[in-house]
Each structure stands twice: as C-alpha cells, then as structure tokens.
Coordinates of C-alpha atoms in Angstrom, one line a residue:
Chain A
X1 CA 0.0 0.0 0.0
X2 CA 1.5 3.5 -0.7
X3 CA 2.7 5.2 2.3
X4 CA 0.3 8.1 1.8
X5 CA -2.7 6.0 2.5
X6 CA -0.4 4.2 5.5
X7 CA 0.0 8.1 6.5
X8 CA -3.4 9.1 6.3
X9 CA -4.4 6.3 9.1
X10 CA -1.3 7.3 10.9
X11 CA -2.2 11.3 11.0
X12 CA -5.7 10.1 12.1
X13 CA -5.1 8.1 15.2
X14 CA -2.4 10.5 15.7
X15 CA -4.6 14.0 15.7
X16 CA -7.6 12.1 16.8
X17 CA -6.4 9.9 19.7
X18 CA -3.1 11.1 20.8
X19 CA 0.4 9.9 20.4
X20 CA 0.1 7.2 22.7
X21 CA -2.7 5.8 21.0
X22 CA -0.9 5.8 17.7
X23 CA 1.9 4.2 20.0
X24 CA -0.5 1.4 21.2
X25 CA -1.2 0.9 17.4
X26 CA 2.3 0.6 16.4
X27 CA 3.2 -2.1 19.0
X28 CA -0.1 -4.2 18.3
X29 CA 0.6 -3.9 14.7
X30 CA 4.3 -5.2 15.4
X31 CA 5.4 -2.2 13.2
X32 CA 9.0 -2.1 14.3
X33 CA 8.9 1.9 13.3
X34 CA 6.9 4.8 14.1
X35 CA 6.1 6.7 11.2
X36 CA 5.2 5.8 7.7
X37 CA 7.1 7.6 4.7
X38 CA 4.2 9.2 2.4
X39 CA 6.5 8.8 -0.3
X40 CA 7.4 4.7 0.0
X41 CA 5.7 1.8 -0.1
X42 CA 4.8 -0.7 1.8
X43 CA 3.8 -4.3 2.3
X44 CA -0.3 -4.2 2.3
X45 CA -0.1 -6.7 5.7
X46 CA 1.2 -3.7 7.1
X47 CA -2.2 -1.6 6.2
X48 CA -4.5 -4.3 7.7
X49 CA -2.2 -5.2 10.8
X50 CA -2.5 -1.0 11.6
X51 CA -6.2 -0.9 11.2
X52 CA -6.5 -4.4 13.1
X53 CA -5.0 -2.5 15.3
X54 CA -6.6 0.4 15.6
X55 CA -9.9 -1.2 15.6
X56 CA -8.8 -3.4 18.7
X57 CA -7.8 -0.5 20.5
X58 CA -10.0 2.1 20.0
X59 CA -12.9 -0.5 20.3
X60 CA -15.1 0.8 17.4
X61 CA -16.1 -0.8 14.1
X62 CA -13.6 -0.7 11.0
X63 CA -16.5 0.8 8.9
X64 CA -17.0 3.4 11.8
X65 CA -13.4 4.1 11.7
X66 CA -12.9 4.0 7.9
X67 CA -15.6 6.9 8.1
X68 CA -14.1 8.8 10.4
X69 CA -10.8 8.6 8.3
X70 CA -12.5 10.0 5.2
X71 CA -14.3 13.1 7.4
X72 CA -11.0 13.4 9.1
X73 CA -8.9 13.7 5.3
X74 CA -11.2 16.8 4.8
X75 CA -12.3 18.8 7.3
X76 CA -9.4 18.6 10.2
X77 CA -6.7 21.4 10.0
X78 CA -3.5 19.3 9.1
X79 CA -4.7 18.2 6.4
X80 CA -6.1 21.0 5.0
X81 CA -4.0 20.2 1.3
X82 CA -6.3 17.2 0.7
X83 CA -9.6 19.2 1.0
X84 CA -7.9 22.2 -1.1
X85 CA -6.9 19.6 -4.0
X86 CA -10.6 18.0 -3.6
X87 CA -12.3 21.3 -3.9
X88 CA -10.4 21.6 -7.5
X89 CA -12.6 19.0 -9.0
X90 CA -15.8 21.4 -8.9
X91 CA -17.3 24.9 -8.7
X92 CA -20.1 23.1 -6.3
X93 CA -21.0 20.3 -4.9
X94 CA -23.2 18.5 -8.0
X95 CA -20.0 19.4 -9.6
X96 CA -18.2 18.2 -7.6
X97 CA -20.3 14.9 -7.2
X98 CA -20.0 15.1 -11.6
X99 CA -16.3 15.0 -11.5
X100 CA -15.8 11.9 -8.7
X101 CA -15.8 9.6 -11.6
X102 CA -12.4 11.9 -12.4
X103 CA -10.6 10.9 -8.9
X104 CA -8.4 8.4 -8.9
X105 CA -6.8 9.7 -12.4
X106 CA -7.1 13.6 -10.9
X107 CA -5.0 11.8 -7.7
X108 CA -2.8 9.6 -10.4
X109 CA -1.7 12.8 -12.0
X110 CA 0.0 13.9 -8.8
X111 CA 0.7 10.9 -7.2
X112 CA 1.2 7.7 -10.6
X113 CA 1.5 5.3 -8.3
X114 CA -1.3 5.7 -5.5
X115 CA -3.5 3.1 -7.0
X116 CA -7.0 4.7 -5.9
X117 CA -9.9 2.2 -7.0
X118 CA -11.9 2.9 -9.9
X119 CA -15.0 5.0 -9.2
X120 CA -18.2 4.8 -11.5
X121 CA -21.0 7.2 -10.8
X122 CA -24.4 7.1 -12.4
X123 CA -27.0 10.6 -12.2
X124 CA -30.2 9.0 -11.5
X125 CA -32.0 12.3 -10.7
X126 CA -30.5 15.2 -11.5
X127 CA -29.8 15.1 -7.6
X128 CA -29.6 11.4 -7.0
X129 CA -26.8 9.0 -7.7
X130 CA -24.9 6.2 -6.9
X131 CA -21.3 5.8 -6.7
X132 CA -19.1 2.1 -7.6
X133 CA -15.9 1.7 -6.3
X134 CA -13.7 -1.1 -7.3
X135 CA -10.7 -2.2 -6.4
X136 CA -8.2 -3.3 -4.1
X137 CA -8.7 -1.6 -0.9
X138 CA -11.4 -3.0 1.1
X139 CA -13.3 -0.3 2.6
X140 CA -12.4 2.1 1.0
X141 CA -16.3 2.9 0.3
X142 CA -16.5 3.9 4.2
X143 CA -13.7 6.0 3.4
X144 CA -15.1 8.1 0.8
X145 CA -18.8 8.0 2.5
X146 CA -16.5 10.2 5.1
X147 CA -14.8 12.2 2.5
X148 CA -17.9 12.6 0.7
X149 CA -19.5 13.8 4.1
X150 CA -17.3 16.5 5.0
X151 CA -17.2 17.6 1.0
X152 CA -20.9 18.5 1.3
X153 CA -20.5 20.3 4.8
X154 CA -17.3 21.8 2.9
X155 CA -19.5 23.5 0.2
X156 CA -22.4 24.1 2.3
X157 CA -24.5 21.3 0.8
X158 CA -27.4 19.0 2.8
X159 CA -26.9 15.6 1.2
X160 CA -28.0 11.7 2.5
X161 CA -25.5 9.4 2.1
X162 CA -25.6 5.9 2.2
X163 CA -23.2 2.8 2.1
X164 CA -25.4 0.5 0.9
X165 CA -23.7 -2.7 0.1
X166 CA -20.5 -4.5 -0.7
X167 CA -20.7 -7.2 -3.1
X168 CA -17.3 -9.3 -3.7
X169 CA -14.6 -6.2 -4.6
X170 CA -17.6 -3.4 -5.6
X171 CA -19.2 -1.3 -3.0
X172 CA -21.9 1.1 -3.7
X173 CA -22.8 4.9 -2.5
X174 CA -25.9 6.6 -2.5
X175 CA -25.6 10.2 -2.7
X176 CA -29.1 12.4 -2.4
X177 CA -28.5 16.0 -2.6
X178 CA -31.6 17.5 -0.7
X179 CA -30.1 21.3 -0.6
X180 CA -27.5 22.3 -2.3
X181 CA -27.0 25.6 -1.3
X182 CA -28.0 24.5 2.6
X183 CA -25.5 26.4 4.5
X184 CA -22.9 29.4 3.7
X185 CA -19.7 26.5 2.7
X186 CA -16.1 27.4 3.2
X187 CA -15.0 29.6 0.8
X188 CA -12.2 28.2 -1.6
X189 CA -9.8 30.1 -3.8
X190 CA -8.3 28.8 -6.8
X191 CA -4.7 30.1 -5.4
X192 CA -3.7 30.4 -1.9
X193 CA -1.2 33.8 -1.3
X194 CA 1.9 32.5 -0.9
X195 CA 2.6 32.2 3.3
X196 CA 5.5 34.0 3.4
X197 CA 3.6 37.2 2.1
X198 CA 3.1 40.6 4.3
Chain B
X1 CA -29.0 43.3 -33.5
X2 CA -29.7 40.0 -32.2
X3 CA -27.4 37.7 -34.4
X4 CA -24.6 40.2 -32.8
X5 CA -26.4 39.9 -28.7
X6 CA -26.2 35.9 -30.3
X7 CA -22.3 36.2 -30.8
X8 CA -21.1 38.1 -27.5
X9 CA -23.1 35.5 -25.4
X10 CA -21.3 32.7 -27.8
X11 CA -18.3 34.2 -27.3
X12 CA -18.5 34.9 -23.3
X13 CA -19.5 31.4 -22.4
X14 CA -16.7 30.3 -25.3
X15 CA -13.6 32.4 -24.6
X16 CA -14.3 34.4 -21.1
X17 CA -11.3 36.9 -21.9
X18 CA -12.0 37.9 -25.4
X19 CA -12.5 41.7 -27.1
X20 CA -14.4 42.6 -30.1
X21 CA -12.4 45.7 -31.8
X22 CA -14.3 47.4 -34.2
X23 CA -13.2 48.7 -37.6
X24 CA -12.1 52.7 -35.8
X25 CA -9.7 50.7 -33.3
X26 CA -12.2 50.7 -30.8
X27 CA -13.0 47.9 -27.9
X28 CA -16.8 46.9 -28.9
X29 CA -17.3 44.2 -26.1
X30 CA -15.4 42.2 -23.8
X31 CA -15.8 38.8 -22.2
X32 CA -16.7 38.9 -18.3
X33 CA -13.2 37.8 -17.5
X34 CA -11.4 40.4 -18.7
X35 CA -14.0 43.0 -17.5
X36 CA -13.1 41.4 -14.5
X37 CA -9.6 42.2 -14.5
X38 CA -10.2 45.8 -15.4
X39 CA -12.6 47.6 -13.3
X40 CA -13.0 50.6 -16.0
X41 CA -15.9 50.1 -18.9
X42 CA -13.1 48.6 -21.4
X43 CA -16.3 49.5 -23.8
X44 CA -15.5 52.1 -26.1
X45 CA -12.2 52.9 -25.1
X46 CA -9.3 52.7 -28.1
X47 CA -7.5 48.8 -28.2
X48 CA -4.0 50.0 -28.3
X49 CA -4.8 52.4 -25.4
X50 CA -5.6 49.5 -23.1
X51 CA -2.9 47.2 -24.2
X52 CA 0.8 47.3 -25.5
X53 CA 1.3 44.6 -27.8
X54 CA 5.4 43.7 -26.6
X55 CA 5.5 40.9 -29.2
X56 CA 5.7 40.7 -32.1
X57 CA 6.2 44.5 -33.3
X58 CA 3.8 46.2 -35.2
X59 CA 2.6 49.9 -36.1
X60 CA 0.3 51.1 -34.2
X61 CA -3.0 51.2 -36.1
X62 CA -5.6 48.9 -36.9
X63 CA -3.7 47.9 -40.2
X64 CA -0.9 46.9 -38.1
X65 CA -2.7 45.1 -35.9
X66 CA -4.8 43.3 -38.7
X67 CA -1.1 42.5 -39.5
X68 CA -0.8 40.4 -37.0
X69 CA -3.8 37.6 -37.5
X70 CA -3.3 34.1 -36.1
X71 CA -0.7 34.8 -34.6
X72 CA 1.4 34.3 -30.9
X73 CA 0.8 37.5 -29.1
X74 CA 2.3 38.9 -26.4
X75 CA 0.6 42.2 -24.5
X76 CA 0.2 44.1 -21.1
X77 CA -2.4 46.5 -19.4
X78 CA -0.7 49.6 -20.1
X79 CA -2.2 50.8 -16.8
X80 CA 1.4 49.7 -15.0
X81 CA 0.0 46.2 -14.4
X82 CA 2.6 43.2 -14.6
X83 CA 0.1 40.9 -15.8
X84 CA 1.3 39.3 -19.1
X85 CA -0.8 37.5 -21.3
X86 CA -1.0 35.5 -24.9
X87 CA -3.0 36.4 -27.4
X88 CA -4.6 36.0 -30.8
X89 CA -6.8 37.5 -33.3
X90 CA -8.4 37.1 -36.4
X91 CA -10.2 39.6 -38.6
X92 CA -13.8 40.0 -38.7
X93 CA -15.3 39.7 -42.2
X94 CA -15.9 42.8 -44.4
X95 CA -13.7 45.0 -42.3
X96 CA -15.6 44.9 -39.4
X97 CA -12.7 45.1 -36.9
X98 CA -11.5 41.9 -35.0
X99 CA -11.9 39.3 -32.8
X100 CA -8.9 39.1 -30.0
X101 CA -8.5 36.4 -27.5
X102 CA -6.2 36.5 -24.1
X103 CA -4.8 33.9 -21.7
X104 CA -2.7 34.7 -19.2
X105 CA 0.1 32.1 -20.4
X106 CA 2.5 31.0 -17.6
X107 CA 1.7 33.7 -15.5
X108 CA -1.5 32.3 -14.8
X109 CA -0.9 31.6 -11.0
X110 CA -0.3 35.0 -10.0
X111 CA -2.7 36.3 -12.2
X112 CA -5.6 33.8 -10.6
X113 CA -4.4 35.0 -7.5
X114 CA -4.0 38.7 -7.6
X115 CA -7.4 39.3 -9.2
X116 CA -9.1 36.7 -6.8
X117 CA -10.3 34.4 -9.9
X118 CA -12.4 31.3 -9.5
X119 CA -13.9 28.2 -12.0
X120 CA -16.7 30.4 -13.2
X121 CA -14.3 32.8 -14.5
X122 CA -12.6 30.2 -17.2
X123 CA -14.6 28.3 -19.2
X124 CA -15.6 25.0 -18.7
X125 CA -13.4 23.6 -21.5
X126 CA -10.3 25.8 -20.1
X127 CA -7.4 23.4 -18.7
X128 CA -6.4 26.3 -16.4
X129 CA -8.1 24.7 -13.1
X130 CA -6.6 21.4 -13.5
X131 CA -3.7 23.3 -14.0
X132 CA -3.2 24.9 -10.8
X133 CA -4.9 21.7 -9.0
X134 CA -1.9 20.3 -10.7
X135 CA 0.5 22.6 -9.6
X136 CA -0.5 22.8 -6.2
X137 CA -0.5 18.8 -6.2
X138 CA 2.7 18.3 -7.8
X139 CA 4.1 21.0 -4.9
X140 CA 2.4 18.9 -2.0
X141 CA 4.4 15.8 -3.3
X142 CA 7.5 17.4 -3.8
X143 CA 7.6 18.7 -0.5
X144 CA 6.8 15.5 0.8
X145 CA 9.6 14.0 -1.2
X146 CA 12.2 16.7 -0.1
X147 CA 11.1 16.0 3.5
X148 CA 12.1 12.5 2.4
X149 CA 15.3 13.4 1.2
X150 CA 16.4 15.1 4.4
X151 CA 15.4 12.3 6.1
X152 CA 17.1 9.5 4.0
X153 CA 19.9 12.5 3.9
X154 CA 20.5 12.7 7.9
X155 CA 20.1 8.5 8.0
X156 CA 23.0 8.3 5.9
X157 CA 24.9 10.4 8.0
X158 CA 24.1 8.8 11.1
X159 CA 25.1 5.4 9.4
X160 CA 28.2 6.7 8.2
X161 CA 28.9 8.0 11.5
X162 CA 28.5 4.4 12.6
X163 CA 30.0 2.4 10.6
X164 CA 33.4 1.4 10.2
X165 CA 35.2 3.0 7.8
X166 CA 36.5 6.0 7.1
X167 CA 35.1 7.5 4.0
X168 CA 37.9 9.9 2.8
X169 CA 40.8 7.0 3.4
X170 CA 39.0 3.9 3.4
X171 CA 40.8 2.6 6.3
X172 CA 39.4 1.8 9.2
X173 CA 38.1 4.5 11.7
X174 CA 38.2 4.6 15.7
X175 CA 35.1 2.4 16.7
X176 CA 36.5 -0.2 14.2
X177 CA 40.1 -0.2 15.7
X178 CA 38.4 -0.3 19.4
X179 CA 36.4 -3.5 18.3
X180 CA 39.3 -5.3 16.9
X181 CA 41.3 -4.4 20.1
X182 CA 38.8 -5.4 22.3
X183 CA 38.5 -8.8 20.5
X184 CA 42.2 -9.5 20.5
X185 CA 42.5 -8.4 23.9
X186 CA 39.6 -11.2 24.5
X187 CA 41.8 -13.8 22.8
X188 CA 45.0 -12.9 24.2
X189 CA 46.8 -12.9 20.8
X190 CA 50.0 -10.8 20.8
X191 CA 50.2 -7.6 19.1
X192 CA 52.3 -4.6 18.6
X193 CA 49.7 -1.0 19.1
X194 CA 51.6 1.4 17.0
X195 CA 50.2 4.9 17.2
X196 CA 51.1 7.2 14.1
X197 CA 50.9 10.8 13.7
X198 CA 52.1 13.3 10.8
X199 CA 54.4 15.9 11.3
X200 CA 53.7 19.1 9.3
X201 CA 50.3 18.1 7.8
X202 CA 48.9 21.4 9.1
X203 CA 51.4 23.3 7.2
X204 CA 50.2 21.5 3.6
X205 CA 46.6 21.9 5.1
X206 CA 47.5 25.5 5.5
X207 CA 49.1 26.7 2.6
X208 CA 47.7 24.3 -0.2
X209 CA 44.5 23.8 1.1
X210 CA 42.4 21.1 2.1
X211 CA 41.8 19.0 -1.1
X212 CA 45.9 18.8 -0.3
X213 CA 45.3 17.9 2.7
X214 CA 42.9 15.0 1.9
X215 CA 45.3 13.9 -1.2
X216 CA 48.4 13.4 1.6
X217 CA 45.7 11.3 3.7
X218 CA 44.6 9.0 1.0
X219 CA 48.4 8.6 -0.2
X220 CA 49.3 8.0 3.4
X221 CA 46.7 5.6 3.9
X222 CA 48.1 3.6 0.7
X223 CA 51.6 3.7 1.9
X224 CA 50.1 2.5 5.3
X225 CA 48.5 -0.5 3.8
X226 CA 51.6 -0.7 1.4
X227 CA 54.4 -1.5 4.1
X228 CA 51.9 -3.8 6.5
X229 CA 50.4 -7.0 6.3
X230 CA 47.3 -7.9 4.8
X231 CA 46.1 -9.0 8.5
X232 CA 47.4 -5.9 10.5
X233 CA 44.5 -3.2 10.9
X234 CA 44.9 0.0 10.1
X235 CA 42.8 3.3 11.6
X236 CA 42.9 6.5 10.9
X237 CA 41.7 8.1 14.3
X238 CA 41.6 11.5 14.0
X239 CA 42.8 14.4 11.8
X240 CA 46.1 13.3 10.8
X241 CA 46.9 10.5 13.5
X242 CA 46.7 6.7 12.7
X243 CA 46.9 3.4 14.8
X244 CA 48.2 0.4 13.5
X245 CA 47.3 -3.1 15.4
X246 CA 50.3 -5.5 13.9
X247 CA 48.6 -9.0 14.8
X248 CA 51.0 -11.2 16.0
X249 CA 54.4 -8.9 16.0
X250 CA 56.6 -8.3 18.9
X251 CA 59.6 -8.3 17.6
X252 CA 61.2 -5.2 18.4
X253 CA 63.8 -5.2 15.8
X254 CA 61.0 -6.1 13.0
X255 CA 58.9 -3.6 14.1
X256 CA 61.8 -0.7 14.7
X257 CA 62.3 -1.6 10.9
X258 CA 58.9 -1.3 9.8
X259 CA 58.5 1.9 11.6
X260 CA 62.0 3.4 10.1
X261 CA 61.0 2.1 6.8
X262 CA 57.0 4.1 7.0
X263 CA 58.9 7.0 8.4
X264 CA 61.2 7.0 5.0
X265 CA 57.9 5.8 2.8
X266 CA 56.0 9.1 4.2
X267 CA 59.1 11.6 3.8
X268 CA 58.8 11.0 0.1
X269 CA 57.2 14.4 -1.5
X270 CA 54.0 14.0 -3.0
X271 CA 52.8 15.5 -5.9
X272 CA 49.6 17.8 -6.1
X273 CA 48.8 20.1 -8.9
X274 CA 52.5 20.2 -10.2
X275 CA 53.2 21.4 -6.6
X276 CA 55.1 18.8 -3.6
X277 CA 53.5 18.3 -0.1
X278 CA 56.7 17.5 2.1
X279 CA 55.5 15.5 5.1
X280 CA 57.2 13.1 7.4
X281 CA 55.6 11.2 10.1
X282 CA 56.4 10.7 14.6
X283 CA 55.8 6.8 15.9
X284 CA 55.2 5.3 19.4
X285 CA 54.5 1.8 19.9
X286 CA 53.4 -0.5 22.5
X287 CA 53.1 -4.3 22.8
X288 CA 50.9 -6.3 24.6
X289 CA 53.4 -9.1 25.8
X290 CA 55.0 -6.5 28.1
X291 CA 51.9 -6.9 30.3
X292 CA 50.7 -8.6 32.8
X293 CA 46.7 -8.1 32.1
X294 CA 46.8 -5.5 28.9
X295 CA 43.9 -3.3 28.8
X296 CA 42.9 -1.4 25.6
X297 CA 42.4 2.1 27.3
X298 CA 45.8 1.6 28.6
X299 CA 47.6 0.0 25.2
X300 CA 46.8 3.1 23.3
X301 CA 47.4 5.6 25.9
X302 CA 50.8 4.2 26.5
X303 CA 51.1 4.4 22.5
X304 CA 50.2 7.3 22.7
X305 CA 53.2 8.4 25.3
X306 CA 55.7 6.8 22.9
X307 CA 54.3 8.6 20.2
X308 CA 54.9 11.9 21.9
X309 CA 58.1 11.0 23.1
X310 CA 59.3 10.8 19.4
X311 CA 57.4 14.3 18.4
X312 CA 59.9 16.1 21.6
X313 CA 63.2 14.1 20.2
X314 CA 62.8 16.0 17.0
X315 CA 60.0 14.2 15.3
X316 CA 60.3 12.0 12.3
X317 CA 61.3 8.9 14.4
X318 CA 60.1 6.0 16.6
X319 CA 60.0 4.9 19.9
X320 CA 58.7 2.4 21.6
X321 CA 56.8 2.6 25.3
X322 CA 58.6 2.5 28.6
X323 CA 57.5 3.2 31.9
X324 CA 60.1 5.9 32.7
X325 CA 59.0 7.8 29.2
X326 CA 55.5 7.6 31.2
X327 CA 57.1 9.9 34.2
X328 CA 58.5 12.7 31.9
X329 CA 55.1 12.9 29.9
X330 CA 53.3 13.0 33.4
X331 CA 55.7 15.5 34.2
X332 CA 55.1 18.0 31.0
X333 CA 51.8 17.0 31.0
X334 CA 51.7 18.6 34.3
X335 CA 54.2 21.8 33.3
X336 CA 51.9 22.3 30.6

C-alpha cells in the first residue's frame, strides 16, 4: 500500500487519539517503526495489521473508523491540502459529485503510483446518484462515504449518504442531494497567497 | 442586433477573456473575464490604449494590428499592471474590426491569484483549473519527497557515523580499531599498538589547502597499507593521526624496521597540482606481551606516550613505550 494512505491512518489516530494511541497501534501492529514515509511503499499486511489494530484499540467498528478517516482527510486542519486539492474538482457540490468519476486519475496525475480504486458514478435524478468503487482496498467505500460527508459540509451542501452494500470487490454509495446551497460553505480560492507574504 | 447579442453570449460562455475591436480601433465588447480584470468600462475605449502589444512589433493602427492575425501575441495593461498575457486575433469579415482572445500564459498563477479568480471565470473547456490543482498537487508531493530526502539525507549520516570506515581514506576509523582491540585483547593474541601521527600536515593543510590535505591522507593511507600486512589493521583516528594493530608482531627489531621504513615511505614528496606536499611522520608503539593483564584504554594511551616522546626528540622517528617515558610525559603534561 502506498505510504500516503499508511500516513493518512497514521495522521488520524495520531490528531484524533493522541500519540500514545498511535503508539499502542504501532506495538499491536508489530510495526518495528513509528512513522510511515508518504512517499514509500509498503507491504499491504502492514495496512491491515494497523487498522486491526486500531480497531482493537480504539474498540469501534472498522467501517465506523474507515468513516471517520475519510471526514477526518477533509475537514481537520492538518490536512487541510487534501480538501484544497478535492475542492479543485468542482465549482459546487453536484459538480463536484459530476467529476468523482475523475478521482483516482485527478490523484494519479500527482501521485502515478497511488492506485485509488476505480469509481463509477451514475446521475439517476439530476440530484440522485450512486457511486461504484472497485478495487483493491477493502473499505475504501466507508472512506469516501467520510470524504464525501465532510465535502458536502465543505461546500455548504445538505446531502444523504448511504453505504449500501458491498458485493465481492464493488461497494456502492448513495448520494441524495436534498439542498444544495444549505449552509454558507467554506470559501475556496483557486490560489492560496503565498505564506511567506506581508 | 440579435445575431450580434447571439455572438457576444457565444463568445463569453466560449472564450471568457476575449475583445471585439471594431473597424475605428475601438474595444466593442469584452468577455466577463477580462471586465473582471479591469474595473473601467473597457467599452469604447481605443485597443491600443488599453494594451501594449510587446511581441511581435507592429505599427500602431488597426492595419498593423490586422497584421498580425493568427498569430502568438504577447501584450500588457498599459495601466502599469505586470500581468502578461498570450493572445490571438483574427479579422472580422468585411472589415468589421476583429476578434482578440487573451490567456494569461505562464503567469496564470499570479494572475488567478491577484485578481481573486475562480472556476466560473474560465470556461468550462479551459485546462487552467486542472492546471493549478496540478500545480498545487505536484508541490504537495515534492515537498513530501524533499522532507524525504532530508530524512534518508540525515540517515546516511548517522550510518556513516557508525560504521566502520572512514570515507575519505578507506581505512578503518576509531570504533573499528576499538572492536578489533577489544577482541584481541579477549583472545590474548599478541600484538604490537603502533600509534602514528604526521608531522607538518597542518602546514600542507595551510598553505595548499584542504583537497591537499585530503590527497596526503589518502596517499598516506596507501603507503600505510603498502608496508603492513594484509592481516594488521589500520585506523585513521583522528585528523592526521593513525593506529596500527600488527597482529601477532613483537619483535622489536621487525617492528623498529617497519617503523623506520614508513617513516622513510611518508618523507617522500608527494605531488599535487605540479606542486610537492613534504610530510614526514612521529611513531610510538606498544606491545601487549609486556603486560601482565593489557587493557585497551591503557595499550593506546601508553602508545600514545611513545608517540609523543618521538614528536619532543625531533620528530620523524620511533620509539617504543617504557615506563620511565610515562614519568617525563606526566611531568610535562603537568608543566603544561
């Protein structure tokens, strides 16, 4: 698994349970180190042993905690990059919704080797879908049911989401997009000023 | 009237940042972008008034600027903005002026950011969003990677730190030489500790600099390795000072003669840059059979007294450890 994704649940327990939960997680998952490189790989046993662990320790469901991953990715400070890049793919949120067919090459274009799983989205209603992800990372449906969560709050949208099953390596989404101007959003701008600026 | 309201909503949803010039030279309409950018009514005011056409040259009239159709352009606000931006234009039919359309080119990041641009002001078809996700991407990752780089960068010098060899010689360095002590001490194998320092390598450091310097180590080192055994070890273990562990050797005789014989090797000049490095080189040795339970710390200090012994006869010779040498370093060590 690329260390980005071993990052991402590294930065979660880490800014969501504290450093000696991460730790805890480290020593249950016989990790022999205590930080992932974003920019290596890794052995995919070493994914499942971490969230095994985590799961054990923080005593709440995988798909719970594969959520709160994705809400985490978007909306908590540290990682306020992912939500910036996200926020690229549309002008609002049905855009946005439009363009998550577009992810996992959008993420391959800055990342070739991350290996996102293929995402298939179908417009039932002009504010109903369904989302198909396939691929190799189990869960990874909970994940985006997170990121998709905090997305919505992101651009001020009221949306139901669903995870409604998985079937062998395909899980499916349902996204309903009651109100999509709900709430005010945050407001993004194309570039940031450069932090070093009066 | 309405084929024309037809074209300037075809044109603003097409090409946000184009201009139609009419046949006098004046601006006719503008796409929302660029009204954007300026704040004045661009509407009626004269083309070449607004913008400076930098590349390619051309007189400045609508002929010239007709002059110019299909192609690359290169233009500025006149207004003292720094905003560069590409260009093109074609002729309307039946002299009716000209279309022009602008992108900002490679400046675009500034640009986006100093006039507060979002999606909605490119349109939908424009790359320029995906170009700046891209660019902010590709600058996430290579920060990571840098961040890497350090990383891998400091790990490397902490291994080098710990391993064994020294990098500019390829001998051995201090941790290794205390190992193979140690282990020869464990096995009670005899051995001669020679300790080995140069005289007037500071003055070659000095005055012909250190890549000198580092050329007198590295032939050192080879002459080292030249006059001993393929089983001796050899350490360089500090600056310019060396310790040589001669497995086996207590001969005093043998080992006078090897010293003599480095001493002589070293005193040969050494070429650098069509210039010599004179050096010549001070030796103390100890060995282990003259004691009753021989102890590393002690083995090298006492090589170490030797060693200083030869540097205050003159340098340039050898001597090997006695206890009485012991009482006159105390005793300078003390004066000093």
């Amino acid at each position: 698994m690329h260390g980005l994704v071993n990052r991402a649940i590294q930065c979660f327990v880490l800014d969501t349970y504290g450093d000696a939960a991460w730790e805890d997680v480290t020593r249950r998952a016989d990790l022999g180190f205590n930080a992932f490189e974003a920019m290596l790989h890794y052995d995919d046993a070493l994914t499942e042993a971490v969230m095994d662990a985590a799961v054990g320790l923080l005593g709440k469901p995988r798909d719970e905690l594969l959520e709160d991953l994705g809400t985490y990715l978007v909306s908590h400070p540290t990682q306020g990059a992912v939500r910036r890049l996200l926020r690229f793919s549309g002008a609002d949120f049905i855009d946005f919704i439009h363009s998550l067919d577009d992810l996992p090459d959008r993420a391959r274009l800055a990342v070739p080797d991350l290996g996102l799983p293929h995402l298939v989205l179908r417009d039932h209603t002009p504010s109903r879908f369904s989302l198909e992800c396939h691929g190799a990372m189990p869960g990874f449906g909970y994940v985006l049911l997170g990121v998709l969560r905090a997305m919505a709050d992101d651009y001020g949208a009221l949306v139901l989401l669903d995870h409604q099953r998985t079937q062998g390596a395909v899980e499916s989404l349902s996204i309903d997009v009651v109100e999509e101007a709900f709430a005010k959003g945050r407001s993004f701008e194309l570039v940031t000023a450069p932090t070093g600026a009066p | 009237m309405t084929a024309l309201c037809d074209l300037n909503r075809f044109l603003d949803t097409m090409m946000p940042m184009h201009m139609l010039v009419g046949p006098t030279g004046h601006i006719s309409h503008a796409g929302p972008t660029l009204r954007k950018l300026l704040r004045d009514d661009l509407v009626g005011m004269r083309f070449l008034e607004v913008f400076d056409i930098r590349r390619p040259r051309c007189e400045p009239s609508m002929r010239g600027l007709l002059s110019l159709e299909g192609r690359p352009l290169h233009l500025q606000f006149r207004n003292g903005d720094q905003t560069s931006f590409k260009g093109v234009l074609v002729a309307q039919p039946a002299n009716q002026g000209l279309i022009l359309n602008l992108s900002f080119g490679i400046s675009v990041i500034e640009a986006v950011g100093r006039f507060g641009l979002t999606n909605s002001d490119f349109a939908p078809t424009d790359l320029t969003v995906e170009m700046l996700y891209l660019v902010e991407a590709k600058s996430a990752v290579m920060e990571e990677s840098r961040d890497l780089n350090l990383r891998l960068q400091g790990a490397k010098i902490a291994a080098e730190e710990q391993a064994f060899t020294d990098t500019l010689t390829g001998l051995k360095n201090r941790r290794a030489m205390d190992h193979v002590l140690d282990r020869v001490l464990d096995h009670q194998m005899p051995f001669a500790l020679m300790h080995l320092d140069l005289d007037y390598f500071k003055a070659v450091n000095d005055t012909m600099g250190h890549a000198a310097g580092d050329h007198v180590l590295q032939v050192v080192a080879r002459a080292l390795i030249g006059a001993t055994r393929a089983g001796d070890t050899i350490a360089r273990v500090g600056g310019d000072e060396f310790v040589l562990l001669l497995h086996g050797l207590t001969d005093r005789t043998r080992i006078e003669d090897l010293a003599t014989h480095l001493i002589a090797a070293l005193e040969k000049p050494i070429p650098f840059n069509g210039e010599e490095c004179r050096i010549s080189a001070s030796a103390g040795t100890t060995i282990s059979a003259d004691y009753e339970d021989p102890q590393a710390a002690i083995l090298m200090d006492d090589a170490d007294v030797a060693l200083y012994a030869s540097k205050r006869a003159g340098r340039a010779c050898h001597t090997f450890y006695a206890s009485a040498l012991r009482d006159i370093e105390d005793e300078a060590r003390k004066t000093a």
